Amino acid sequence: MQAFYADNFVLPLPQGHRFPMAKYRLLRDRLVNELPQVRMAQAPAATDGELALVHTPAYIDAITHGTLPAAAQREIGFPWSPGMAERARRSAGATVAAARVAMGPAGKPGEGIAANLAGGTHHSYAHKGGGFCVFNDAAVAARLMQAEWARLHRHERKPLQVTIIDLDVHQGNGTASIFAADASVFTLSLHGQKNFPFRKEASDLDVDLPDGCGDAAYLQALEHALDELERRFEPGLVLFLAGADPFEGDRLGRLSLSFDGLEARDRRVFDWAWQRRIPLAFSMAGGYGVNIDETVQVQVNTYRVALEYWKRWNP
Ligand SMILES: [Zn+2]
């Protein structure tokens, strides 16, 4: 199974910054050691033109040159540096590359599943970032895959339909906003009702969960959400944000999912896509464990389940 990383592009943070940047490298090290069937490749950088499928030219330019107003930079939560800008491009490029591997290059059969070791930056809007998110990787991948698909299927009147299944504990507000008026992309977000962002956008399907929500209630809510997705939409590509922050040991999550509950969640999504033979690319999104090794463990478990399904696609 192909996976793309960008942790070697360092985003310098001041001492004591609360973002757990180390988790990306820890995840890559554990995957290399424990799941050698995950093939690692460095993520390509998303180009200006690719980013412009989603983001405004003014925002792309300001990120590239470090000219964002201070308040907008604070909203992102990272100080600007050339490394920050490059890292953000690579993280978007990783989800694009994963989606392309899953779908298949230029009309050839794809591998069905591929991954981004970072990404899931769903608080990013067309014109601004927020909540540790610079560019919206899933949104860029959705639009670019649609463009590439349209070039290969000129006779088709309908566009490639894409669903973004966002199971990070925070609402995918940027993603919801970007696709608010776009019927070809179905946005589904399961998130903590009382959690950030406090002003939420309208996804195609939002499921608000109460603080403390545990495995059984969560999995039931996911089941209902997938049923409704099935009734309302027929995707040709799934982009899955496998956030580790619904975990009970997360500092920011406020939910109470166990390791087993999160693994069951992932299995349900991979199985849902597999049963329908829909290619799927996934990203890691949030994870802020009190113990960072537990965040990484949740993510390693996601890869273990993903590999099972990748083997079904590629026997
Ligand atoms: Zn999150």
Coordinates of C-alpha atoms and ligand atoms in Angstrom, one line a residue:
M1 CA 0.0 0.0 0.0
Q2 CA 1.4 3.4 -1.0
A3 CA 1.7 6.2 1.5
F4 CA 3.1 9.7 1.2
Y5 CA 4.9 11.6 3.9
A6 CA 6.1 15.2 4.3
D7 CA 7.6 15.2 7.9
N8 CA 11.1 15.7 6.5
F9 CA 10.0 19.3 5.5
V10 CA 10.3 20.8 8.9
L11 CA 7.9 23.5 10.1
P12 CA 9.8 25.3 12.8
L13 CA 7.8 25.9 16.0
P14 CA 8.7 27.9 19.0
Q15 CA 9.6 26.0 22.2
G16 CA 6.5 24.9 24.0
H17 CA 4.1 25.2 21.1
R18 CA 1.1 23.0 21.7
F19 CA 1.0 21.3 18.3
P20 CA 2.5 17.8 18.6
M21 CA 4.6 18.0 15.4
A22 CA 6.6 14.9 16.4
K23 CA 3.7 12.6 15.8
Y24 CA 4.3 12.6 12.1
R25 CA 7.8 11.2 12.3
L26 CA 6.9 8.8 15.0
L27 CA 4.1 7.4 12.8
R28 CA 6.4 7.0 9.8
D29 CA 9.1 5.2 12.0
R30 CA 6.5 2.8 13.4
L31 CA 5.0 2.0 10.0
V32 CA 8.5 1.3 8.5
N33 CA 9.3 -1.0 11.4
E34 CA 6.0 -2.8 11.9
L35 CA 4.1 -2.7 8.6
P36 CA 6.7 -3.1 5.8
Q37 CA 3.9 -3.5 3.2
V38 CA 3.2 0.2 3.5
R39 CA 5.4 1.7 0.8
M40 CA 6.8 5.1 1.7
A41 CA 7.3 7.9 -0.8
Q42 CA 8.0 11.6 -0.3
A43 CA 5.0 13.7 -1.0
P44 CA 5.1 16.0 -4.1
A45 CA 4.4 19.7 -3.6
A46 CA 1.0 20.9 -4.8
T47 CA 1.5 23.6 -7.4
D48 CA -0.2 27.1 -7.4
G49 CA -2.5 25.9 -10.2
E50 CA -3.6 22.8 -8.2
L51 CA -4.1 24.8 -5.0
A52 CA -6.1 27.4 -7.1
L53 CA -8.8 24.8 -7.7
V54 CA -9.8 25.5 -4.1
H55 CA -8.0 28.5 -2.7
T56 CA -8.0 32.2 -3.8
P57 CA -4.9 33.4 -5.6
A58 CA -4.4 36.1 -2.9
Y59 CA -4.4 33.5 -0.1
I60 CA -2.0 31.2 -2.0
D61 CA 0.3 34.2 -2.6
A62 CA 0.2 35.4 1.0
I63 CA 1.1 31.9 2.3
T64 CA 3.9 31.5 -0.3
H65 CA 5.5 34.9 0.5
G66 CA 4.7 35.2 4.2
T67 CA 2.5 38.3 3.8
L68 CA -0.6 37.1 5.6
P69 CA -1.9 39.7 8.1
A70 CA -0.9 38.9 11.6
A71 CA -4.5 38.1 12.7
A72 CA -4.9 35.6 9.9
Q73 CA -1.6 34.0 10.7
R74 CA -2.6 33.7 14.3
E75 CA -5.8 32.0 13.3
I76 CA -3.7 29.3 11.6
G77 CA -1.8 28.8 14.8
F78 CA 1.7 28.4 13.2
P79 CA 4.2 31.1 12.7
W80 CA 5.1 31.7 9.0
S81 CA 8.3 30.4 7.6
P82 CA 9.4 29.2 4.2
G83 CA 9.3 25.7 5.8
M84 CA 5.7 26.2 6.9
A85 CA 4.6 27.1 3.3
E86 CA 6.5 24.2 1.8
R87 CA 5.2 21.7 4.4
A88 CA 1.6 22.8 3.6
R89 CA 2.1 22.3 -0.1
R90 CA 3.6 18.9 0.5
S91 CA 0.8 17.9 2.8
A92 CA -1.8 18.8 0.1
G93 CA 0.3 17.1 -2.5
A94 CA 0.3 13.9 -0.4
T95 CA -3.5 13.6 -0.4
V96 CA -3.6 14.3 -4.2
A97 CA -0.9 11.7 -4.8
A98 CA -2.8 9.2 -2.6
A99 CA -6.1 9.8 -4.4
R100 CA -4.3 9.3 -7.7
V101 CA -2.8 5.9 -6.6
A102 CA -6.2 4.8 -5.3
M103 CA -8.1 5.9 -8.4
G104 CA -5.4 4.7 -10.9
P105 CA -3.1 6.9 -13.1
A106 CA -4.6 8.0 -16.4
G107 CA -7.4 5.5 -16.6
K108 CA -5.4 2.4 -15.5
P109 CA -6.8 0.4 -12.6
G110 CA -5.9 1.9 -9.2
E111 CA -4.8 0.2 -6.0
G112 CA -8.1 1.0 -4.3
I113 CA -6.5 2.4 -1.2
A114 CA -3.6 4.8 -0.5
A115 CA -2.6 7.2 2.3
N116 CA -1.3 10.5 3.4
L117 CA 0.7 10.3 6.7
A118 CA -0.4 13.9 7.5
G119 CA -3.2 16.0 5.9
G120 CA -6.8 16.2 6.9
T121 CA -6.5 20.0 7.2
H122 CA -10.2 20.6 7.1
H123 CA -10.4 24.0 8.9
S124 CA -8.9 25.6 5.9
Y125 CA -11.3 27.7 3.8
A126 CA -10.9 29.0 0.2
H127 CA -9.5 32.4 1.4
K128 CA -8.1 31.6 4.9
G129 CA -6.6 29.0 7.2
G130 CA -7.4 28.1 10.8
G131 CA -6.9 25.6 13.5
F132 CA -3.4 24.4 12.4
C133 CA -4.7 24.1 8.8
V134 CA -3.1 26.0 5.9
F135 CA -4.4 24.4 2.6
N136 CA -7.4 22.1 2.5
D137 CA -5.8 18.9 1.1
A138 CA -9.0 16.9 0.7
A139 CA -10.7 19.7 -1.1
V140 CA -7.7 20.1 -3.5
A141 CA -7.6 16.4 -4.1
A142 CA -11.3 16.2 -4.8
R143 CA -11.2 19.0 -7.3
L144 CA -8.1 17.8 -9.0
M145 CA -9.3 14.2 -9.3
Q146 CA -12.5 15.5 -10.8
A147 CA -10.5 17.5 -13.4
E148 CA -8.4 14.5 -14.3
W149 CA -11.4 12.2 -14.5
A150 CA -13.3 14.7 -16.7
R151 CA -10.3 14.8 -19.2
L152 CA -10.4 11.0 -19.4
H153 CA -14.2 10.7 -19.7
R154 CA -15.1 13.5 -22.1
H155 CA -18.3 11.7 -23.1
E156 CA -19.6 11.6 -19.6
R157 CA -22.0 14.4 -18.7
K158 CA -21.8 13.9 -15.0
P159 CA -18.7 14.9 -13.0
L160 CA -16.8 12.4 -10.8
Q161 CA -18.7 12.4 -7.5
V162 CA -16.5 12.6 -4.4
T163 CA -17.5 12.1 -0.8
I164 CA -15.3 13.4 2.1
I165 CA -15.9 11.3 5.2
D166 CA -14.5 13.4 8.0
L167 CA -14.3 11.5 11.3
D168 CA -11.9 13.9 13.0
V169 CA -13.5 15.0 16.2
H170 CA -13.7 18.6 15.1
Q171 CA -16.1 19.8 12.4
G172 CA -14.7 20.1 8.8
N173 CA -15.9 23.7 8.6
G174 CA -13.5 24.7 5.8
T175 CA -14.4 21.7 3.7
A176 CA -18.2 22.3 4.3
S177 CA -17.8 25.9 3.2
I178 CA -15.7 25.2 0.1
F179 CA -18.3 22.7 -1.2
A180 CA -21.5 24.3 0.1
A181 CA -22.7 25.1 -3.4
D182 CA -21.1 22.0 -5.1
A183 CA -23.5 19.1 -5.6
S184 CA -20.7 16.9 -6.9
V185 CA -18.9 16.6 -3.5
F186 CA -20.8 15.2 -0.5
T187 CA -19.3 16.4 2.8
L188 CA -20.0 14.2 5.9
S189 CA -18.7 15.3 9.3
L190 CA -19.1 13.4 12.6
H191 CA -17.9 15.7 15.4
G192 CA -18.2 16.9 18.9
Q193 CA -21.1 19.3 19.2
K194 CA -19.4 21.5 21.8
N195 CA -15.9 21.3 20.4
F196 CA -14.0 23.7 18.1
P197 CA -15.0 25.3 15.7
F198 CA -17.6 27.0 17.8
R199 CA -19.3 28.5 14.8
K200 CA -20.0 25.6 12.5
E201 CA -20.7 25.5 8.8
A202 CA -23.3 23.3 7.1
S203 CA -21.9 20.1 5.6
D204 CA -24.1 18.0 3.4
L205 CA -24.5 15.8 6.5
D206 CA -23.5 16.8 10.0
V207 CA -23.7 14.5 13.0
D208 CA -23.2 16.4 16.3
L209 CA -22.0 14.1 19.1
P210 CA -22.3 14.9 22.8
D211 CA -19.2 15.2 25.1
G212 CA -18.2 11.8 26.5
C213 CA -19.7 9.9 23.5
G214 CA -18.4 6.3 23.7
D215 CA -17.8 3.4 21.3
A216 CA -21.4 2.1 20.9
A217 CA -23.1 5.4 20.4
Y218 CA -20.4 6.6 18.0
L219 CA -20.6 3.5 15.9
Q220 CA -24.3 3.6 15.8
A221 CA -24.2 7.3 14.7
L222 CA -21.6 6.3 12.0
E223 CA -23.9 3.5 10.7
H224 CA -26.8 5.9 10.4
A225 CA -24.6 8.5 8.6
L226 CA -23.3 6.0 6.1
D227 CA -26.9 4.8 5.5
E228 CA -28.0 8.4 4.7
L229 CA -24.9 9.0 2.5
E230 CA -25.9 5.9 0.6
R231 CA -29.4 7.2 0.1
R232 CA -28.4 10.6 -1.1
F233 CA -25.2 10.1 -3.1
E234 CA -23.2 7.8 -5.3
P235 CA -19.5 8.5 -4.9
G236 CA -16.8 7.4 -7.3
L237 CA -14.1 8.4 -4.8
V238 CA -13.9 8.5 -1.0
L239 CA -11.6 10.8 0.9
F240 CA -11.4 9.7 4.5
L241 CA -10.2 11.8 7.4
A242 CA -9.2 9.2 10.0
G243 CA -8.7 11.7 12.9
A244 CA -7.3 10.1 16.0
D245 CA -8.7 12.8 18.3
P246 CA -12.1 11.1 19.2
F247 CA -9.8 8.9 21.4
E248 CA -10.5 8.9 25.1
G249 CA -7.0 9.9 25.9
D250 CA -7.0 13.0 23.7
R251 CA -6.4 16.4 25.2
L252 CA -8.8 18.2 22.8
G253 CA -11.3 15.5 21.8
R254 CA -13.9 15.4 24.6
L255 CA -15.2 12.0 23.3
S256 CA -14.4 8.6 24.8
L257 CA -13.6 6.2 22.1
S258 CA -11.3 3.3 22.9
F259 CA -8.6 1.8 20.7
D260 CA -11.1 -0.9 19.8
G261 CA -13.8 1.6 19.0
L262 CA -11.6 3.6 16.7
E263 CA -10.4 0.4 15.0
A264 CA -14.1 -0.6 14.5
R265 CA -14.8 2.9 13.1
D266 CA -12.0 2.6 10.5
R267 CA -13.0 -0.9 9.6
R268 CA -16.5 0.2 8.9
V269 CA -15.4 3.0 6.6
F270 CA -12.9 0.8 4.7
D271 CA -15.4 -2.0 4.4
W272 CA -18.2 0.4 3.3
A273 CA -16.0 1.6 0.4
W274 CA -14.7 -1.9 -0.4
Q275 CA -18.2 -3.4 -0.6
R276 CA -19.0 -0.8 -3.2
R277 CA -15.6 -1.0 -4.9
I278 CA -15.1 2.8 -4.4
P279 CA -11.4 3.9 -4.3
L280 CA -10.4 5.5 -1.1
A281 CA -7.6 7.8 0.0
F282 CA -7.1 8.5 3.7
S283 CA -5.3 11.1 5.8
M284 CA -4.5 11.3 9.5
A285 CA -6.1 14.7 10.5
G286 CA -6.1 15.5 14.2
G287 CA -4.6 13.7 17.2
Y288 CA -3.5 15.4 20.5
G289 CA -3.0 12.6 22.9
V290 CA -2.0 13.3 26.5
N291 CA 0.4 10.5 25.6
I292 CA 1.5 11.1 22.0
D293 CA 2.3 7.4 21.6
E294 CA -1.4 6.6 22.0
T295 CA -2.3 9.0 19.2
V296 CA 0.3 7.2 17.0
Q297 CA -1.0 3.8 18.1
V298 CA -4.5 4.8 16.9
Q299 CA -3.0 5.8 13.6
V300 CA -0.9 2.6 13.3
N301 CA -4.1 0.7 13.9
T302 CA -5.8 2.6 11.0
Y303 CA -3.0 1.5 8.7
R304 CA -3.2 -2.1 9.8
V305 CA -6.9 -2.2 8.9
A306 CA -6.3 -0.3 5.7
L307 CA -3.7 -2.9 4.6
E308 CA -6.3 -5.7 5.1
Y309 CA -8.5 -3.9 2.6
W310 CA -5.7 -3.0 0.3
K311 CA -4.9 -6.7 0.0
R312 CA -8.4 -7.4 -1.1
W313 CA -8.1 -4.8 -3.8
N314 CA -4.7 -6.2 -4.8
P315 CA -4.7 -9.9 -4.3
Ligands
ZN1 ZN -9.4 17.5 15.1

